[in-house]
């Protein structure tokens, strides 16, 4: 009898979770930030708590999960449209090694003991700090590592039609320079570009689908 009473709650909660996973994307399976991780944990706690509480109806259970899931999706949407707000919410990757030098202050900022850092790089087959050229501590706790002798990683300078000012400053480039480079490649406006990255002393541009299709048709 108890299982029959719980069945509607399980069904409604499952439907809400399926919708949430569909709308929020695969990053909820492999969280990209602390907010993603905590948000998913709260979703699990809400589902478990309301399902096991006999005083909470199926619709009340679904409502609690739907409100929280909706808030997370809204924050994710806002972050995708505003890089500065995204950085304010999620924070930014912290550089731990620069040009072979360990940045001790950034280890403190990241709250990462050097012994734990050593373990993380050993797991990736790196035997000594001397092998490292650049290392960033990412938002999800993973490390991005460039060893001595490797090429530097690409730097994103345009994201979702907007300029990444912090990355431009990192490259010692100006907004005027970027707009000039975009026009040299046949684009009129930054808003036509889905994303662009600086790699190996080249600007690699990836326009939105409709812009790319329009350019392809005009060449025929």
Short mmCIF file of C-alpha atoms in Angstrom, two decimals:
data_model
loop_
_atom_site.label_atom_id
_atom_site.label_comp_id
_atom_site.label_asym_id
_atom_site.label_seq_id
_atom_site.Cartn_x
_atom_site.Cartn_y
_atom_site.Cartn_z
CA UNK A 1 0.00 0.00 0.00
CA UNK A 2 2.83 2.38 0.89
CA UNK A 3 4.57 1.74 -2.45
CA UNK A 4 1.34 2.43 -4.34
CA UNK A 5 0.97 5.77 -2.52
CA UNK A 6 4.59 6.69 -3.33
CA UNK A 7 4.40 5.72 -7.03
CA UNK A 8 2.90 9.04 -8.26
CA UNK A 9 5.62 11.01 -6.41
CA UNK A 10 8.35 8.88 -7.96
CA UNK A 11 6.84 9.29 -11.41
CA UNK A 12 6.40 13.07 -11.18
CA UNK A 13 9.89 13.56 -9.70
CA UNK A 14 11.42 11.42 -12.45
CA UNK A 15 9.70 13.47 -15.16
CA UNK A 16 10.96 16.74 -13.58
CA UNK A 17 14.50 15.37 -13.38
CA UNK A 18 14.44 14.20 -17.02
CA UNK A 19 13.28 17.65 -18.14
CA UNK A 20 15.97 19.31 -16.01
CA UNK A 21 18.76 17.12 -17.38
CA UNK A 22 17.54 17.75 -20.93
CA UNK A 23 17.45 21.53 -20.48
CA UNK A 24 20.64 21.91 -18.45
CA UNK A 25 22.81 19.76 -20.71
CA UNK A 26 25.55 17.22 -20.13
CA UNK A 27 27.54 19.48 -17.82
CA UNK A 28 25.28 18.37 -14.97
CA UNK A 29 26.72 14.87 -15.41
CA UNK A 30 30.26 16.27 -15.41
CA UNK A 31 29.89 19.60 -13.56
CA UNK A 32 31.95 22.52 -14.87
CA UNK A 33 31.80 24.70 -11.76
CA UNK A 34 31.13 24.65 -8.02
CA UNK A 35 27.64 26.03 -8.64
CA UNK A 36 26.89 23.09 -10.95
CA UNK A 37 28.08 20.63 -8.32
CA UNK A 38 26.21 22.19 -5.39
CA UNK A 39 23.09 22.72 -7.51
CA UNK A 40 22.98 19.04 -8.48
CA UNK A 41 23.51 18.00 -4.85
CA UNK A 42 20.56 20.16 -3.75
CA UNK A 43 18.40 18.66 -6.51
CA UNK A 44 19.22 15.18 -5.18
CA UNK A 45 18.50 16.23 -1.59
CA UNK A 46 15.16 17.78 -2.56
CA UNK A 47 14.09 14.70 -4.50
CA UNK A 48 15.13 12.31 -1.74
CA UNK A 49 13.69 14.40 1.08
CA UNK A 50 10.31 15.07 -0.49
CA UNK A 51 9.88 11.52 -1.77
CA UNK A 52 10.44 10.01 1.67
CA UNK A 53 8.22 12.54 3.46
CA UNK A 54 4.71 11.11 3.59
CA UNK A 55 3.29 14.56 4.44
CA UNK A 56 4.46 16.02 1.12
CA UNK A 57 2.20 15.40 -1.89
CA UNK A 58 3.40 14.46 -5.36
CA UNK A 59 2.66 17.96 -6.66
CA UNK A 60 4.40 19.65 -3.73
CA UNK A 61 7.41 17.43 -4.32
CA UNK A 62 7.41 18.25 -8.03
CA UNK A 63 6.97 21.95 -7.30
CA UNK A 64 9.98 22.11 -4.97
CA UNK A 65 12.22 20.32 -7.48
CA UNK A 66 10.89 22.36 -10.41
CA UNK A 67 11.49 25.72 -8.68
CA UNK A 68 15.10 24.88 -7.78
CA UNK A 69 15.80 23.36 -11.21
CA UNK A 70 14.27 26.42 -12.88
CA UNK A 71 16.49 28.77 -10.85
CA UNK A 72 19.61 26.80 -11.83
CA UNK A 73 18.65 26.85 -15.51
CA UNK A 74 17.96 30.61 -15.31
CA UNK A 75 21.37 31.28 -13.74
CA UNK A 76 23.02 29.09 -16.39
CA UNK A 77 21.25 31.05 -19.16
CA UNK A 78 22.28 34.41 -17.67
CA UNK A 79 25.89 33.24 -17.35
CA UNK A 80 25.94 32.19 -21.01
CA UNK A 81 24.97 35.73 -22.04
CA UNK A 82 27.29 37.69 -19.75
CA UNK A 83 30.88 36.57 -19.27
CA UNK A 84 31.57 39.10 -16.49
CA UNK A 85 28.59 37.90 -14.49
CA UNK A 86 29.67 34.31 -15.10
CA UNK A 87 33.11 35.07 -13.71
CA UNK A 88 31.53 36.79 -10.69
CA UNK A 89 29.36 33.74 -9.97
CA UNK A 90 31.72 30.91 -10.81
CA UNK A 91 35.07 32.61 -10.36
CA UNK A 92 37.98 32.21 -12.77
CA UNK A 93 40.67 29.56 -13.27
CA UNK A 94 43.68 30.23 -11.05
CA UNK A 95 47.15 30.01 -12.55
CA UNK A 96 49.42 27.97 -10.30
CA UNK A 97 52.51 27.76 -12.52
CA UNK A 98 53.69 30.50 -14.87
CA UNK A 99 56.73 30.08 -17.10
CA UNK A 100 57.97 27.26 -14.89
CA UNK A 101 57.57 29.21 -11.63
CA UNK A 102 55.19 28.11 -8.88
CA UNK A 103 52.97 31.04 -7.83
CA UNK A 104 52.80 30.51 -4.07
CA UNK A 105 50.19 33.23 -3.47
CA UNK A 106 47.84 31.60 -5.97
CA UNK A 107 48.15 28.25 -4.19
CA UNK A 108 46.85 30.00 -1.07
CA UNK A 109 44.09 31.67 -3.12
CA UNK A 110 43.05 28.29 -4.52
CA UNK A 111 43.25 26.70 -1.04
CA UNK A 112 45.35 23.94 -2.58
CA UNK A 113 48.19 22.43 -0.49
CA UNK A 114 51.34 21.90 -2.53
CA UNK A 115 51.35 18.22 -1.49
CA UNK A 116 47.88 17.74 -3.02
CA UNK A 117 49.09 19.55 -6.14
CA UNK A 118 52.04 17.18 -6.37
CA UNK A 119 49.68 14.21 -6.13
CA UNK A 120 47.46 15.60 -8.91
CA UNK A 121 50.34 16.05 -11.35
CA UNK A 122 51.85 12.66 -10.42
CA UNK A 123 48.54 11.03 -11.36
CA UNK A 124 48.95 12.58 -14.82
CA UNK A 125 52.41 11.06 -15.21
CA UNK A 126 54.45 14.16 -14.32
CA UNK A 127 57.31 13.31 -11.99
CA UNK A 128 58.57 16.75 -10.93
CA UNK A 129 57.55 20.40 -10.83
CA UNK A 130 60.51 21.14 -13.11
CA UNK A 131 58.57 19.58 -16.04
CA UNK A 132 55.80 22.17 -15.78
CA UNK A 133 55.53 25.29 -17.91
CA UNK A 134 51.99 26.55 -17.22
CA UNK A 135 49.29 25.13 -14.93
CA UNK A 136 45.76 26.39 -14.22
CA UNK A 137 43.45 25.22 -11.44
CA UNK A 138 40.05 24.98 -13.13
CA UNK A 139 36.61 25.74 -11.69
CA UNK A 140 35.74 22.06 -11.24
CA UNK A 141 38.98 21.26 -9.38
CA UNK A 142 40.87 19.77 -12.33
CA UNK A 143 44.24 20.95 -13.64
CA UNK A 144 45.09 22.22 -17.11
CA UNK A 145 48.77 21.48 -17.63
CA UNK A 146 51.28 22.58 -20.25
CA UNK A 147 54.67 20.92 -19.96
CA UNK A 148 57.92 22.46 -21.05
CA UNK A 149 58.30 21.91 -24.80
CA UNK A 150 54.54 21.83 -25.41
CA UNK A 151 52.65 24.51 -27.31
CA UNK A 152 50.61 26.97 -25.25
CA UNK A 153 46.89 26.28 -25.17
CA UNK A 154 44.43 28.36 -27.19
CA UNK A 155 43.00 31.47 -25.53
CA UNK A 156 39.33 32.28 -26.10
CA UNK A 157 38.97 35.95 -27.12
CA UNK A 158 35.34 35.90 -28.30
CA UNK A 159 32.58 33.91 -26.67
CA UNK A 160 28.92 33.90 -27.75
CA UNK A 161 29.37 37.07 -29.79
CA UNK A 162 31.07 39.01 -26.97
CA UNK A 163 34.71 39.94 -26.41
CA UNK A 164 36.55 38.37 -23.48
CA UNK A 165 38.35 41.44 -22.15
CA UNK A 166 40.35 39.53 -19.53
CA UNK A 167 41.77 37.13 -22.11
CA UNK A 168 42.61 40.00 -24.47
CA UNK A 169 44.54 41.68 -21.67
CA UNK A 170 46.34 38.41 -20.99
CA UNK A 171 47.47 38.38 -24.63
CA UNK A 172 48.37 42.09 -24.50
CA UNK A 173 45.97 42.72 -27.38
CA UNK A 174 43.38 45.49 -27.80
CA UNK A 175 39.73 45.47 -28.78
CA UNK A 176 40.64 47.59 -31.83
CA UNK A 177 43.16 44.95 -32.92
CA UNK A 178 40.58 42.18 -32.55
CA UNK A 179 37.93 44.01 -34.59
CA UNK A 180 40.52 44.69 -37.31
CA UNK A 181 41.46 41.00 -37.43
CA UNK A 182 37.80 39.99 -37.66
CA UNK A 183 37.26 42.32 -40.63
CA UNK A 184 40.38 40.93 -42.33
CA UNK A 185 38.72 37.51 -42.24
CA UNK A 186 35.56 38.85 -43.89
CA UNK A 187 33.26 39.53 -40.92
CA UNK A 188 31.60 42.87 -40.28
CA UNK A 189 30.86 42.61 -36.58
CA UNK A 190 31.92 40.73 -33.46
CA UNK A 191 28.29 39.64 -33.00
CA UNK A 192 28.62 37.45 -36.10
CA UNK A 193 31.22 35.33 -34.30
CA UNK A 194 30.17 32.44 -32.07
CA UNK A 195 33.69 32.14 -30.70
CA UNK A 196 37.29 32.88 -31.64
CA UNK A 197 40.58 31.76 -30.15
CA UNK A 198 44.21 32.83 -30.37
CA UNK A 199 46.43 29.81 -30.98
CA UNK A 200 49.93 29.42 -32.36
CA UNK A 201 50.03 33.16 -33.26
CA UNK A 202 46.84 32.86 -35.30
CA UNK A 203 43.27 34.03 -34.74
CA UNK A 204 40.89 31.13 -35.37
CA UNK A 205 37.33 32.32 -35.99
CA UNK A 206 34.14 30.24 -35.70
CA UNK A 207 31.04 32.19 -36.85
CA UNK A 208 27.42 31.42 -36.02
CA UNK A 209 25.78 28.82 -38.28
CA UNK A 210 23.60 31.32 -40.17
CA UNK A 211 26.60 33.58 -40.85
CA UNK A 212 28.69 30.66 -42.08
CA UNK A 213 25.90 29.40 -44.33
CA UNK A 214 25.33 32.89 -45.72
CA UNK A 215 29.02 33.27 -46.58
CA UNK A 216 29.08 29.84 -48.23
CA UNK A 217 26.07 30.66 -50.38
CA UNK A 218 27.51 34.02 -51.43
CA UNK A 219 30.64 32.27 -52.75
CA UNK A 220 28.60 30.01 -55.05
#
